[in-house]
Amino acid sequence: LLPKLPNSVCLILLSPEVPSKSKFSSALSEYATLVAFPRLYDNQVPAWITNRLKQRGKTIEEHAARSLHDMVGNHLGDLSMTFDKLLTYVGDRDPITPADVEAVVDLSKTQTVFQLLDSIGEKNCQVSLEILNNLMLNGEKPGGMVFWLTEHIERLIRTKDFSFTSSGSLASFLRVNPFLAAKYQKQAPNFTLEQLEKGLMLLYQTDVDLKSNLMPDKMIMELLVYNLCHL
């Protein structure tokens, strides 16, 4: 089939191993270019990090490159994703330092969506926006955050509907553990029922906006978090 393919077609064939010198491989070599992607040895990774960042217009200190290798490993896909976070984190500053590497990797390990839920529930806008930025640097998907925020707001509404004079506990009413129930009980007074219902509408509109691609996802999520904190 290869001789019959039109020039407009780019066909890519993947193989876990370099093809052997078989009749098929010999025939294939007439039409294809072989490109091998061997895994780098550990002692090659820091130089690869330095060169790849140089291609993106950044320099990195030697110790920082070694630290990045030690903390992330030698999987080039993971390293490439960390580059995106590093470049966003340092902005126009150059070179990238070990402190920058530690900060970005530590943020990736420590910030969670649930911290975002709590900070919004406490109406702490500055902290909420900082956590949101860190989550997006770490590759957290906006759709997932909208899902968890919606569930959080719905549980706050149910908490306000709960009668604390009843025989059952809030934890059993919400079907969560007592630790989470105590958080909802603490955060619910920060909002009126009308404000929480407005929050659900904001989340619905955010979901629509994310799917419409009218604005960058980061801007849409920042507006959402700001508005939820100022209900």
Short mmCIF file of N, CA and C in Angstrom, two decimals, residues 10 38 77-78 95 97 116-117 125 128 145 198 207 210 214 217-219:
data_model
loop_
_atom_site.label_atom_id
_atom_site.label_comp_id
_atom_site.label_asym_id
_atom_site.label_seq_id
_atom_site.Cartn_x
_atom_site.Cartn_y
_atom_site.Cartn_z
N CYS A 10 0.69 11.61 5.80
CA CYS A 10 1.88 11.36 6.62
C CYS A 10 1.58 10.17 7.52
N PRO A 38 15.70 6.18 22.03
CA PRO A 38 16.16 5.38 23.17
C PRO A 38 16.01 6.16 24.48
N GLY A 77 8.56 12.75 29.51
CA GLY A 77 7.22 13.36 29.51
C GLY A 77 6.95 14.12 30.80
N ASP A 78 7.31 13.51 31.95
CA ASP A 78 7.12 14.18 33.24
C ASP A 78 7.99 15.42 33.32
N PRO A 95 18.59 33.04 35.49
CA PRO A 95 18.31 31.65 35.16
C PRO A 95 17.36 30.99 36.17
N THR A 97 16.73 28.60 39.15
CA THR A 97 17.57 28.23 40.29
C THR A 97 17.05 26.98 40.98
N LEU A 116 -8.59 24.16 47.98
CA LEU A 116 -9.31 25.21 47.27
C LEU A 116 -10.75 25.30 47.77
N LEU A 117 -11.40 24.15 47.97
CA LEU A 117 -12.77 24.14 48.46
C LEU A 117 -12.86 24.82 49.83
N CYS A 125 -10.28 35.01 49.49
CA CYS A 125 -10.09 35.13 48.04
C CYS A 125 -8.63 35.05 47.64
N SER A 128 -7.37 31.54 47.88
CA SER A 128 -8.07 30.72 46.88
C SER A 128 -7.46 30.90 45.50
N MET A 145 -12.28 20.55 38.78
CA MET A 145 -12.45 21.53 39.87
C MET A 145 -13.89 22.01 39.94
N LYS A 198 -26.93 31.13 44.03
CA LYS A 198 -26.26 31.93 43.00
C LYS A 198 -24.92 31.28 42.64
N ASP A 207 -19.12 26.14 33.53
CA ASP A 207 -19.05 24.91 32.74
C ASP A 207 -19.35 25.20 31.26
N LEU A 210 -16.35 27.18 29.74
CA LEU A 210 -15.18 26.33 29.49
C LEU A 210 -15.34 25.54 28.19
N LEU A 214 -14.46 30.63 24.81
CA LEU A 214 -14.50 32.06 24.52
C LEU A 214 -13.35 32.81 25.18
N ASP A 217 -8.97 29.20 29.80
CA ASP A 217 -9.49 28.48 30.96
C ASP A 217 -9.07 29.13 32.27
N LYS A 218 -7.82 29.59 32.34
CA LYS A 218 -7.31 30.18 33.57
C LYS A 218 -8.12 31.43 33.95
N MET A 219 -8.44 32.25 32.98
CA MET A 219 -9.21 33.46 33.24
C MET A 219 -10.63 33.12 33.70
#
